[in-house]
Structure formats: C-alpha cells, structure tokens
Coordinates of C-alpha atoms in Angstrom, one line a residue:
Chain A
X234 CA 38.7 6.8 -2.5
X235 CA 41.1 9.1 -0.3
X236 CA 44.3 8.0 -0.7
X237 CA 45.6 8.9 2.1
X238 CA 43.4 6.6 4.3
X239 CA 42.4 3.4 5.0
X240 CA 39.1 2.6 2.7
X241 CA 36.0 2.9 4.7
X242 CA 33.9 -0.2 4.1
X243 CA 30.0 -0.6 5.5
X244 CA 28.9 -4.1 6.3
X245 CA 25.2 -5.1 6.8
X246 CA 22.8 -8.2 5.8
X247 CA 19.8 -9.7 6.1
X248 CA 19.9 -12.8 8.3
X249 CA 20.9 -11.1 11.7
X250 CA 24.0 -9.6 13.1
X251 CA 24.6 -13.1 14.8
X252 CA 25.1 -15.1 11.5
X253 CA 28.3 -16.7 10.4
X254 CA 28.2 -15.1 7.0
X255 CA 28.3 -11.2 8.5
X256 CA 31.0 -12.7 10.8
X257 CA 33.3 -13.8 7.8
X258 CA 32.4 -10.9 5.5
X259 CA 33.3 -8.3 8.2
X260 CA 36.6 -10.3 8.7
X261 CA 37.4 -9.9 5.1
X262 CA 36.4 -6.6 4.9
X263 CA 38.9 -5.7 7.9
X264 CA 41.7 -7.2 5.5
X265 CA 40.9 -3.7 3.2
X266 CA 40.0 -1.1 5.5
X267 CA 38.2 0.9 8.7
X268 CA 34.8 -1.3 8.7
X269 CA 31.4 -0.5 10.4
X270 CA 29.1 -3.2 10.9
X271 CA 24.9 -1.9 10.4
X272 CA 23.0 -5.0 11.1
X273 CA 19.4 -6.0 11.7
X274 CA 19.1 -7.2 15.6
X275 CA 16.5 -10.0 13.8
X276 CA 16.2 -12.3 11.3
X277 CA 15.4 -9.9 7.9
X278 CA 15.1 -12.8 5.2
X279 CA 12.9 -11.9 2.3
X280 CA 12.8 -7.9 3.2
X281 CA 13.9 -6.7 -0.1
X282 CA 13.9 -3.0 0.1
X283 CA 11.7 -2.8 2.7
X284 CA 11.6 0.2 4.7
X285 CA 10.2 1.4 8.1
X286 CA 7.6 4.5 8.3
X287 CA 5.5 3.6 10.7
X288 CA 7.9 3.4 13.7
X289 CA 11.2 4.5 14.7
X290 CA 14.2 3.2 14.9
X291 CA 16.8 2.7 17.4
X292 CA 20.9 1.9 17.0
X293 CA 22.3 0.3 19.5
X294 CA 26.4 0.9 19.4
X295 CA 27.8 -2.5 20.6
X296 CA 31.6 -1.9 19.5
X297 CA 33.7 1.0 19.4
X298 CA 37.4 -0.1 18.2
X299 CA 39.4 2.3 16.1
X300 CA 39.0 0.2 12.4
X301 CA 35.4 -1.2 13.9
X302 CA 32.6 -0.3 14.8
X303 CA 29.2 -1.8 15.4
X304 CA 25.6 -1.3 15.9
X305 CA 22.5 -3.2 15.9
X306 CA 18.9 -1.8 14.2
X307 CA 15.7 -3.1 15.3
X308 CA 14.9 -2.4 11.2
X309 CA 15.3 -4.3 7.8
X310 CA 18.3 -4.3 5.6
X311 CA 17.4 -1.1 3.8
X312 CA 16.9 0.8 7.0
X313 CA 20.2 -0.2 8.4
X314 CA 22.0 0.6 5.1
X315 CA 20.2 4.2 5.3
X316 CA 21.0 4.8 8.9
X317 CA 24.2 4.1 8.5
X318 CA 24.8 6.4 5.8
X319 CA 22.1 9.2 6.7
X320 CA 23.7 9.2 10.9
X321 CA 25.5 6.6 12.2
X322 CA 28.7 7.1 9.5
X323 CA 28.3 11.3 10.5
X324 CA 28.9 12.7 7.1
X325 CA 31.8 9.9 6.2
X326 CA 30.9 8.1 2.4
X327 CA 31.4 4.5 2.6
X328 CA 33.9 3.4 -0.1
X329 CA 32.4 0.3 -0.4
X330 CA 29.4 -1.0 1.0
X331 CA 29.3 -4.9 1.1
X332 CA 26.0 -7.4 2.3
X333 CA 26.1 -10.7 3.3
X334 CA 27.2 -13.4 2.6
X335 CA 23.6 -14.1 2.8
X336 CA 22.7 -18.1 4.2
X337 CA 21.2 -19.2 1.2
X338 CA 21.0 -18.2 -3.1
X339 CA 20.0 -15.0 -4.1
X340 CA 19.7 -16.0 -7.4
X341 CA 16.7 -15.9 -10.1
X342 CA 13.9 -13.2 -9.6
X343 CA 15.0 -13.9 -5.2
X344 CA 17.0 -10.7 -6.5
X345 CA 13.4 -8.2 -5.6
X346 CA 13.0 -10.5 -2.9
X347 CA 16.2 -10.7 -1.1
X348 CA 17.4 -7.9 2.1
X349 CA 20.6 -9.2 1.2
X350 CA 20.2 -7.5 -2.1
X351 CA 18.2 -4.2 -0.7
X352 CA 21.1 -3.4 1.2
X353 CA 23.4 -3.2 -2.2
X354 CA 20.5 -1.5 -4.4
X355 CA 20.5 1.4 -1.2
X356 CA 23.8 1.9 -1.8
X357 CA 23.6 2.0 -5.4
X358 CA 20.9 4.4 -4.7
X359 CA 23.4 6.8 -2.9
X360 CA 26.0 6.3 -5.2
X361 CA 28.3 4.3 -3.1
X362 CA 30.0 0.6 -4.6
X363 CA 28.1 -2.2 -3.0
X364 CA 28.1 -5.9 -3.5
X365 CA 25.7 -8.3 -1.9
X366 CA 27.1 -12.2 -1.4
X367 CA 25.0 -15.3 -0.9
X368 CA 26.8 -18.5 -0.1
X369 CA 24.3 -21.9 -1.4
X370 CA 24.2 -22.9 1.8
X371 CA 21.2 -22.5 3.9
X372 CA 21.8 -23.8 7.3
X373 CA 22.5 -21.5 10.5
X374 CA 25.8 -22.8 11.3
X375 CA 27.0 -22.7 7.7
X376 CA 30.9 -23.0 6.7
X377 CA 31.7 -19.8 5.4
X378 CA 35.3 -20.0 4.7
X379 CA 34.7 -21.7 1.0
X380 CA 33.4 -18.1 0.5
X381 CA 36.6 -16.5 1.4
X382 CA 38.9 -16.3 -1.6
X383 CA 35.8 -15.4 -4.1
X384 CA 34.8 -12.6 -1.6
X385 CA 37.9 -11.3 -0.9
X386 CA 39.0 -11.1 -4.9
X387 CA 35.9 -9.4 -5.3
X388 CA 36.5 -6.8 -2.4
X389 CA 39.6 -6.4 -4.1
X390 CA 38.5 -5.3 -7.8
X391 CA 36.0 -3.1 -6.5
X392 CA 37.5 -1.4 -3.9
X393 CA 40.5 -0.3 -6.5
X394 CA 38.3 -0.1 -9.6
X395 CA 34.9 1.3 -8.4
X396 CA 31.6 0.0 -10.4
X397 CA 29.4 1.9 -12.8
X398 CA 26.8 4.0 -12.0
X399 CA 23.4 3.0 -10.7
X400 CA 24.8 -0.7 -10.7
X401 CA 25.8 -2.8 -8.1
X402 CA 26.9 -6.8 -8.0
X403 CA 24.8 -9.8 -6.9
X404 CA 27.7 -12.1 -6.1
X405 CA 26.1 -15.8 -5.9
X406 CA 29.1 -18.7 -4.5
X407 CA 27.6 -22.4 -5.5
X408 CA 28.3 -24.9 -2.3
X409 CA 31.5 -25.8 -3.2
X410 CA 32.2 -29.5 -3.3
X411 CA 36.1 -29.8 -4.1
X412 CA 36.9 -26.5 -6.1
X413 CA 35.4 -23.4 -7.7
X414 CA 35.8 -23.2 -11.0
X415 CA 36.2 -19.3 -11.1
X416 CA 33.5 -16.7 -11.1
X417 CA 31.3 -16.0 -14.4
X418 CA 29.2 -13.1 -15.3
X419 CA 25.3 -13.5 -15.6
X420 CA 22.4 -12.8 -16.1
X421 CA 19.1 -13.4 -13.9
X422 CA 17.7 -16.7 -14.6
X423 CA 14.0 -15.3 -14.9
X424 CA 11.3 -17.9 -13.8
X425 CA 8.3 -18.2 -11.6
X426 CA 8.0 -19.9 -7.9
X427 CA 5.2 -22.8 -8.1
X428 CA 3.4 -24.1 -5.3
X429 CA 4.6 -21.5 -3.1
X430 CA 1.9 -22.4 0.1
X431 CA 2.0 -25.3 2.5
X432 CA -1.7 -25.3 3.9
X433 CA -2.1 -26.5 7.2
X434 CA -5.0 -26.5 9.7
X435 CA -4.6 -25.6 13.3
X436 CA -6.2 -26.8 16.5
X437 CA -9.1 -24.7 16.1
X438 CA -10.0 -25.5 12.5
X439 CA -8.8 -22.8 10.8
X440 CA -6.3 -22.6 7.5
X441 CA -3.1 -21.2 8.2
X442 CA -0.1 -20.8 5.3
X443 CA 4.1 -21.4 5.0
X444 CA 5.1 -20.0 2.5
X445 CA 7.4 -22.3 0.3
X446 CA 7.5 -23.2 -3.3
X447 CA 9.9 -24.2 -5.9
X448 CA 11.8 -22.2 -8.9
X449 CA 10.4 -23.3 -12.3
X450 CA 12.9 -21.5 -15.0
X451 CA 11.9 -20.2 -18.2
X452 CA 15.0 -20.7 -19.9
X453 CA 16.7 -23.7 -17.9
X454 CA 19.6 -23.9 -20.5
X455 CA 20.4 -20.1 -21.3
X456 CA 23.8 -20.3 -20.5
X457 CA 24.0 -16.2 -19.9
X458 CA 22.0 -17.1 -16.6
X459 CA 23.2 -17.4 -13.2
X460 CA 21.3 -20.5 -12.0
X461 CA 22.9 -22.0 -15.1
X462 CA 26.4 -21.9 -14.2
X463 CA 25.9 -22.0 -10.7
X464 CA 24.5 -25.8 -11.3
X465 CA 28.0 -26.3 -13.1
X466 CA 30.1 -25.2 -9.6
X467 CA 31.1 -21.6 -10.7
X468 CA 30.6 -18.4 -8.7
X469 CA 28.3 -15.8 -10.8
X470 CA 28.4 -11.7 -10.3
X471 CA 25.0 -10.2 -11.8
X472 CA 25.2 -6.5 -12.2
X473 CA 22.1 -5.3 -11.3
X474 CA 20.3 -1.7 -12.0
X475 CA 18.2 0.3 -10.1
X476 CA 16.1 1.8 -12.3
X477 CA 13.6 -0.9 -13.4
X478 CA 12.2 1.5 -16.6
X479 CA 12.0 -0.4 -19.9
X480 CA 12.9 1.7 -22.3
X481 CA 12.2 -0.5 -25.2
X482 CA 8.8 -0.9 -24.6
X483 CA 7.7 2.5 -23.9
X484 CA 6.8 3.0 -27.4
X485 CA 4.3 -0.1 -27.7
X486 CA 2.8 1.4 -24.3
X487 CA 2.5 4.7 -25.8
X488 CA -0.2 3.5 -28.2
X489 CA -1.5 1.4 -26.1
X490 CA -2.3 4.3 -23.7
X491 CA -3.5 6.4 -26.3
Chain B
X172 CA -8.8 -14.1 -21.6
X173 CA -11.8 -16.4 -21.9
X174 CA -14.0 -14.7 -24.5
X175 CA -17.0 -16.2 -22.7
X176 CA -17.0 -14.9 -19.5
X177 CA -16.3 -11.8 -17.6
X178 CA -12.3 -11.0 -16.9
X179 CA -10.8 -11.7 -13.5
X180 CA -9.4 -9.2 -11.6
X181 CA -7.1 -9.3 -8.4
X182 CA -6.6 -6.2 -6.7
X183 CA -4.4 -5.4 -3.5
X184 CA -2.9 -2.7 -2.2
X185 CA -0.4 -1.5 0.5
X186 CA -2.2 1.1 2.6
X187 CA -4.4 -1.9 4.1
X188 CA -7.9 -2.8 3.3
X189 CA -10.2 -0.4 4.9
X190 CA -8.5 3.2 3.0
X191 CA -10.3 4.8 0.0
X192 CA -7.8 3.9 -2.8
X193 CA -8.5 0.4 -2.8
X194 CA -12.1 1.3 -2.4
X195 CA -12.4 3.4 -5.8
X196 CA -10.2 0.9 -7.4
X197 CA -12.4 -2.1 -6.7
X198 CA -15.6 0.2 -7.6
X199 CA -13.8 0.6 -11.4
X200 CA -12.7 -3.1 -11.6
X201 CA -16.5 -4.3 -11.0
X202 CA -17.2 -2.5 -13.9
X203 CA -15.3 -4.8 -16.1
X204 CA -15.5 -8.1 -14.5
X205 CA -15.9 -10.7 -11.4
X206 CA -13.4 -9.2 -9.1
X207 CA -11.3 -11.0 -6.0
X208 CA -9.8 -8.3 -3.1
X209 CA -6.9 -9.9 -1.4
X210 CA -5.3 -7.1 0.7
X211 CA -3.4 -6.6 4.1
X212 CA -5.3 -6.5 7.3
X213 CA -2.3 -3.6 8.3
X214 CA -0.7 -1.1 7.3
X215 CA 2.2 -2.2 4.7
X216 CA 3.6 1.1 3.6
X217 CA 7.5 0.6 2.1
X218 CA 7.3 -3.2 1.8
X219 CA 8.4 -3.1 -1.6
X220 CA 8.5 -7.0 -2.3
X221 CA 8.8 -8.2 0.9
X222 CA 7.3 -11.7 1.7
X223 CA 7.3 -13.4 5.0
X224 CA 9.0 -16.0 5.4
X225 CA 9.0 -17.1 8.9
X226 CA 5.5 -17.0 10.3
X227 CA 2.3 -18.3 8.4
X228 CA 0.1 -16.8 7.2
X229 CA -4.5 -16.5 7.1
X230 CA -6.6 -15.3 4.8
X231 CA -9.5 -14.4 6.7
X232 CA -12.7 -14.3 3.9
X233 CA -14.9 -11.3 4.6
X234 CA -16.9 -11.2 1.1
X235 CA -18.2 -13.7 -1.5
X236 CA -20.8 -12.8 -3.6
X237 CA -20.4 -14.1 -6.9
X238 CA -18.7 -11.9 -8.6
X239 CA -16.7 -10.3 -5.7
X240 CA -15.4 -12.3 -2.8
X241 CA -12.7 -10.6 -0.5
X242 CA -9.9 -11.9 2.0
X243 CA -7.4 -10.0 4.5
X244 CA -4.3 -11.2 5.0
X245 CA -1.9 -10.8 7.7
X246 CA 1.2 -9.8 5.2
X247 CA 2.6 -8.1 2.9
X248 CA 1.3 -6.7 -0.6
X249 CA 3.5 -9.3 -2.1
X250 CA 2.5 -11.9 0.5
X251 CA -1.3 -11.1 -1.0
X252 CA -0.7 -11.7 -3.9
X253 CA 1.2 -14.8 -3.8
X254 CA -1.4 -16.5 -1.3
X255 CA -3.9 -15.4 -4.4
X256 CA -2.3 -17.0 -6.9
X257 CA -1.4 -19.9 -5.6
X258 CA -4.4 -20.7 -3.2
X259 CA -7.2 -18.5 -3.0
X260 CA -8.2 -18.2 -6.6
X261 CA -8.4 -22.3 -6.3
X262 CA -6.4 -22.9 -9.8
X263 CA -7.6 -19.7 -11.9
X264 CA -5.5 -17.3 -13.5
X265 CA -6.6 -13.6 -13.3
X266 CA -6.8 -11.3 -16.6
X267 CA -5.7 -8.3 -14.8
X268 CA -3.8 -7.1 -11.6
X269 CA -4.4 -4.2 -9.8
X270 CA -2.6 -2.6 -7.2
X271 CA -3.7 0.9 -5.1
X272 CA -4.9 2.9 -5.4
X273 CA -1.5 3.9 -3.4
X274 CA -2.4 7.2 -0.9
X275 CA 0.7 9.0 -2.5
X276 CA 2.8 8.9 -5.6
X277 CA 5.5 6.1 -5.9
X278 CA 7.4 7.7 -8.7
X279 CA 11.5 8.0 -8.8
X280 CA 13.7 5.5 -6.8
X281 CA 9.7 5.3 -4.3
X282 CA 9.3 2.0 -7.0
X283 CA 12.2 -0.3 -5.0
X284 CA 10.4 0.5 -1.7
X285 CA 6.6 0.6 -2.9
X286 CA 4.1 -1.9 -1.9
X287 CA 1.6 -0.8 -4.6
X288 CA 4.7 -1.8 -7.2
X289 CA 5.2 -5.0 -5.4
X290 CA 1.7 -6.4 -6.4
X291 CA 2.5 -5.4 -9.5
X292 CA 5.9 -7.1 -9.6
X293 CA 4.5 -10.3 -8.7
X294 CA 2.0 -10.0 -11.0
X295 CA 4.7 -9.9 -13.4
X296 CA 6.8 -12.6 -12.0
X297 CA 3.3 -14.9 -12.7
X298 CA 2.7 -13.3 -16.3
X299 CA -0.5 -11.9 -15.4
X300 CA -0.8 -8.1 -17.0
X301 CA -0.5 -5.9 -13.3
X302 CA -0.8 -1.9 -13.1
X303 CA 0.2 -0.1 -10.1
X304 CA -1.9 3.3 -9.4
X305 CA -1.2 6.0 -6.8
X306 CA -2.1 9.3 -6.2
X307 CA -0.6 12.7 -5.0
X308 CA -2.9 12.7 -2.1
X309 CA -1.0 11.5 1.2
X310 CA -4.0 11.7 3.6
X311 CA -6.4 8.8 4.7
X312 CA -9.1 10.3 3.8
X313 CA -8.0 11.0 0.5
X314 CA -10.9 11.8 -2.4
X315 CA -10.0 9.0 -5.2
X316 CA -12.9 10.2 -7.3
X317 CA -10.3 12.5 -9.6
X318 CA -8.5 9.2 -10.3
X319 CA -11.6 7.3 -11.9
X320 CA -11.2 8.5 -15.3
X321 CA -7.7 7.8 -15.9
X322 CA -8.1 4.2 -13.6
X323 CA -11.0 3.7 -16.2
X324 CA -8.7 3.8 -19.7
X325 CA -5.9 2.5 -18.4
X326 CA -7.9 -0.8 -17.0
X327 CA -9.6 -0.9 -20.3
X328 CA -7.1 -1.2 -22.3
X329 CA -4.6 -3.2 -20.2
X330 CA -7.7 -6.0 -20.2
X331 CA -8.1 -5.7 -24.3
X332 CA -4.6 -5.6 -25.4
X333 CA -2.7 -6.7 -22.7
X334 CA 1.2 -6.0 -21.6
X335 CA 4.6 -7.0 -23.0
X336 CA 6.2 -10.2 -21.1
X337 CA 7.9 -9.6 -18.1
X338 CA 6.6 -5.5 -18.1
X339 CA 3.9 -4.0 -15.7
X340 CA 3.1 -0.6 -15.5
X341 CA 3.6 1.9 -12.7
X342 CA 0.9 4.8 -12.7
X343 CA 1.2 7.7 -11.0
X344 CA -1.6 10.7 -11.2
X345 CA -1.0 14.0 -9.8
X346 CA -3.4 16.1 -7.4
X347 CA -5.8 17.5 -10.5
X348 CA -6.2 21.2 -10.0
X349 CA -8.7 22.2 -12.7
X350 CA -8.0 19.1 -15.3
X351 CA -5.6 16.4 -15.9
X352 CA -4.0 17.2 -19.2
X353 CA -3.5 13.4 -19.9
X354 CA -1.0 9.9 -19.5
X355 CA 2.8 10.1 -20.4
X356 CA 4.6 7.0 -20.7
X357 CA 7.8 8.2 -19.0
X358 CA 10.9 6.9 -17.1
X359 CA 11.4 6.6 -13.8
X360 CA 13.1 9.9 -12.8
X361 CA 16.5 8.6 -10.6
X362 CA 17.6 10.3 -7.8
X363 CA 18.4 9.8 -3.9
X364 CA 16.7 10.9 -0.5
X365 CA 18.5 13.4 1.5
X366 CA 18.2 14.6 5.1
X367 CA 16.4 11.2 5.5
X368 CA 16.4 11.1 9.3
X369 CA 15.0 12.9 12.3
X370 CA 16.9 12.1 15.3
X371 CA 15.0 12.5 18.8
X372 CA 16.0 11.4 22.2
X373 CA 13.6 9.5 24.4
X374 CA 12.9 10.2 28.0
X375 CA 14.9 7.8 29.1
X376 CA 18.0 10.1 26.9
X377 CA 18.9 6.9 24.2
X378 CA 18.5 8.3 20.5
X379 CA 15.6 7.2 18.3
X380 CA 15.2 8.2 14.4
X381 CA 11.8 8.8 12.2
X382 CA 12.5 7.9 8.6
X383 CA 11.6 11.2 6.6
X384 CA 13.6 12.5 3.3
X385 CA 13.5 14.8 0.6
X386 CA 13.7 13.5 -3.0
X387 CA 16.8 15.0 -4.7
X388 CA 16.5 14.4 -8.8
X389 CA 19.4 13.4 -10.6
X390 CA 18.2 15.4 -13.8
X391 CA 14.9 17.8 -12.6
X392 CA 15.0 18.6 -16.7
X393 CA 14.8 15.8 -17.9
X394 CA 11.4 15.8 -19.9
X395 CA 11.5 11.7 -20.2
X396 CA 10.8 11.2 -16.7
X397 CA 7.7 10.6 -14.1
X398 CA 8.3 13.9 -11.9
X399 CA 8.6 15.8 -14.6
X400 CA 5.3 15.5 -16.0
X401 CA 3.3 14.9 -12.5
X402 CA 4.7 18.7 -11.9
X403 CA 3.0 19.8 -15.0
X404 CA -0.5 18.1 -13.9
X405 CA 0.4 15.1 -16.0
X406 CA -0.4 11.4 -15.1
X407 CA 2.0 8.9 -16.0
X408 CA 3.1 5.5 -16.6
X409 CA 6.4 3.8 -16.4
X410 CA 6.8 0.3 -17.6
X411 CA 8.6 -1.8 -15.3
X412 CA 10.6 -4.6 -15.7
X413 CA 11.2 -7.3 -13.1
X414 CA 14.9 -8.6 -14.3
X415 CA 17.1 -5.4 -13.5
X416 CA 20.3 -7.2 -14.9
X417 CA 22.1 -4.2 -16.5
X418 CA 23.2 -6.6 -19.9
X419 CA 25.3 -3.0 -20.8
X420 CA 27.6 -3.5 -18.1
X421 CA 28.5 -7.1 -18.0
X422 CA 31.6 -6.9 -20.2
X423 CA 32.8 -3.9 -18.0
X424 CA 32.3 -6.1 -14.8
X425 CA 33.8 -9.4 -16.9
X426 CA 37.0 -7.1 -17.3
X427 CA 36.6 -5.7 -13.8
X428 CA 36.4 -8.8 -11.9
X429 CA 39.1 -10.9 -14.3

C-alpha cells in the first residue's frame, strides 16, 4: 500500500448495485479509503466465476466524486471485478478488493457457487487482498448494520496486514439475535444439496423446474467447519485458494492413469 | 457399480449440444455402458459453476432408446447436471461423469471459469467419479477423433477403479502433431490474464469491451504443471478438489484477524 495515500478499495457483488448489503459495505469501505463501486446492473446470485465471451460489455459511470466512483456492468461478478481492474481503475491496483455483504450464506460448497465469492477468487487471481461477506439474511430489504462492526474489523486487519498469496477470505456473519460472539476460523462444511428441483407443470402441460434444495452435511459436528459455528451465533472467515490441484492424490492418480 | 448391468454414464458439456466434442465423447461412453446426454440447448462457455437461480428451468427429451436417451436444457453445465441427478435419471446414481469434450483447453486459473470443470465439480459435490476433457482445438468444427484414444483409457479406468472422495479429474490434451507422447498427472499451472479487454466505441460514441486475454504463468518452468507438458505434446490430468479451504493458512489468518 502507498503510504502516502488514501488506500484504494474496489467494491462489487453479486445481488445488484441496488442492494442494501453493497450500500453498507461501500459505506464502510469509505471509513478506509478512495472507493470505486463495480457492480452488476442485475441480479447475479449463483454466477460463481462466471464470465462473459459471447457478448460485450458496457460500463455505465453513474458517480464521479473525488473518494467515489461508480459504475454499473451489464455482466456477472467476475466480469465487473476484471473490468474494473483491466479499464475502469486505468492502471491503479486496488489495495483491497471487498464483495458483498452478499443477502444470504455463502457457506458450505455455495463457496463454487456464489458471485459473491467469484469476485474475491478474481482478485486473488490478480494478486490483490479481497474478502467476500454474506450476511444470513436473505430478504431484499435486509438490516445490514449488524454486519457493521465484523466488516469493518475485518477491513481493518487486512487493509494494514495484507493476506497470503493466492488466498482470499470468505467472511460468513450468522443473523445475529442479541450479540456476536466474535469471529472464528473455518473450514468448509463439505456436504451435498438434496432435492434440489421443485417440478411444476405449466398451462400447456409441460414440466418446468426451480431450482431449490436443502444442505445435507457430511460432517454436521466437525467443529473446524463453518456451518458449525455459524449455528452457535459466531462470524466465520474461511481462507480459500485458488488453485483447486490436490496434491496428495496425484500419486494414487498416477497409477491409476498408467 | 452394479456388477450386473452395464455402467451409467452422464455426460454434458459447455459448448452446447450440437458441437463435435460432446459428439465423440458420447460415441466412446456407448462403448462402455447405457449412456444419458443432458446438455445446454446454448452456448455456456465461462459458466464455471454457475446455476440459475431465478428462472426455471425444461429439459426438453430428444432421444430415448434404451440405452441412450438425451435432454437439452435451457442452463448452465452445472444446471445439467443437477436437473440430472436429481430428476431426470428418476432415482439412479451414474457410475461415471463426463464432461466435454471442451472445444479448447481449460488448463491454468481457465478451471474457476470452465463449464466443462463445472460438470465435473458437481459430479464431485454428488460423489459420482466425473472427468473433465478438452482439447487444444478452439474451432467448431473441431476434429475430436485425435482425442479417442486418450478419452478411451482414461474412461476405462475411472469406471474400474474409480476416484478418491471429493477429487475429479481435469483433462486437457494438446493439438497432436505426429503422436501424443502420453498423460501427466500435473498441477494446475497458476497464473493471471493480462491485456484482458478490447475497448471499442459504438456508433452511437459510448465505449463497449470484448473479454480477450493472454495467460501470463506464474512459473513457465515449472515441470509439475498442466502447460508445461501440453507444450511438449503431453495430455494431462489435474485432480481437482472441490473444498479450496487453504487449512495452511488458517493460523496465519486466526493471528491476522485476532
């Protein structure tokens, strides 16, 4: 980080530029330094690290201030995140790049799922600090201001202390009922969705599909997890890689390949 | 695997039904068991493990002889292979996953943003043994016939001996000159794009950006990884992991973030 300047922090997410949770992370982030606000102009829920090759994509500046700026992508998560860093931040490195704080968990294998989280494995990707955020609370017009103190602590330790690289933070914040207990860290509670489709039948007589489903856990009472402590009202930070190689089994495929 | 009947085998892909990699892929399958194709009706390049979320979804049945029945979907890879699981396969679990064969290689940092890999992901999330294939061969029209051999022993022995929990492999083959010297098991070789943008202006004069990129390799030498041995006219295979917790760093980040 220059020390002679205000940190420069890039903001995106997944639900939408319009969400409460981008509104209170940006006003966090403005606490710490110059911010610029990449956001999907839609709903990007379940994206992961989705990008767009098939079409292009626009930017659309909608505020200019001198510690803000703003623009909307008709893209995912990922493609705001790469934007940003590739043109819209012209040559400037993000000190920190921060997504969220998503509507909803990101916890268990919703980790490949999430745009929340594609936005912090870009940045991993390009070497910046990055942090994704997700709030248990699911509705539109959730309350974001439980999340405040957790997110801001975390801005905090980062922005001063940097992460390791090729790993950035999955930061999941329980719905907090009177207070949070503090912030553990986690693993991913690994598990498998079950009954994932709702099938209906339209007007016509054809089958259509929601998806849905619900988390069954393989390990419901490892307490490394972060579903675990989450259930017991504390904040969890996964660190997460990007490369997904595993190096302990490349032996046992070796003979099985050969 | 039911020793008394033929294996089941799912495949799906990303480039959409209708190119030649899922074509030779479901040719080789048929030789080893009843096989069910469940793949987009689009395009779905760069999904990575995107699912929909907001609109339903069809499967629109286009084979069904008995031991091949087909179904387009209007999703995502991952979105196929859900709805396969959980519905169209009406209760049974497959032996054997296939995804591809991609038009183009998905090795380095391609595996976050790879459809093919996101089949194979969810394969993994189910516990049902999934290999990703793609080729160096971009064009739609792409010859697949240089991949059968290599398609051929890696589907055998995936079906015999099966894969570790919670692994699935990523296969990449390389455009085969003369011969294709053989399979590495390798990493996947990190990195990040550069230059990953053309602007353009409209006629209108408002800015518009193609996603493009060059791959720039963290360590070009190192002989454990995937590009390294597709330039020297090896095919590989990485073994992926779904849970990308980095258990190394955790004590750093519990320090960090106390």
């Amino acid at each position: 980080m220059n020390k002679n300047k205000k940190p420069l922090i890039l903001v995106s997410n997944d639900d939408g530029y319009n969400f409460n949770g981008i509104k209170t992370l940006t006003a966090v982030a403005r606490e710490f330094g110059e911010v610029m606000v990449v956001a999907p102009m839609q709903h990007q829920s379940g994206k992961g690290s989705a990008i767009t090759v098939s079409t292009p994509l626009r930017a659309i500046p909608v505020k200019s201030d001198e510690d803000m700026k703003m623009y909307l992508v008709n893209g995912t998560p990922t493609d705001c995140a790469k934007l940003a860093l590739d043109q819209l931040l012209e040559g400037r490195t993000p000190d920190l790049m921060l997504s969220g704080i998503n509507h909803g968990l990101n916890t268990g294998v919703s980790t490949i799922y999430s745009g929340t989280m594609g936005v912090a494995f870009e940045g991993c990707v390009h070497g910046v600090p990055s942090v994704a955020f997700s709030y248990d609370d699911y509705s539109f017009n959730a309350d974001m201001n439980p999340c405040i103190p957790i997110v801001r602590h975390v801005i905090s330790r980062v922005l001063t202390q940097g992460l390791p690289p090729d790993i950035c933070l999955n930061v999941n914040i329980p719905r907090i009922v009177e207070s949070l207990k503090g912030i553990k860290v986690t693993t991913t509670c690994m598990g498998r969705w079950i009954n994932e489709f709702e099938r209906r039948t339209d007007p016509h007589g054809v089958d259509y599909y929601w998806l849905m489903g619900e988390y069954e856990r393989h390990s419901p009472n490892d307490d490394s997890t972060d579903l675990y402590w989450i259930d017991r009202g504390w904040a969890t930070a996964t660190p997460c890689k990007i490369d997904q190689t595993d190096r302990d089994a490349m032996h046992q495929i070796s003979l099985l390949l050969s």
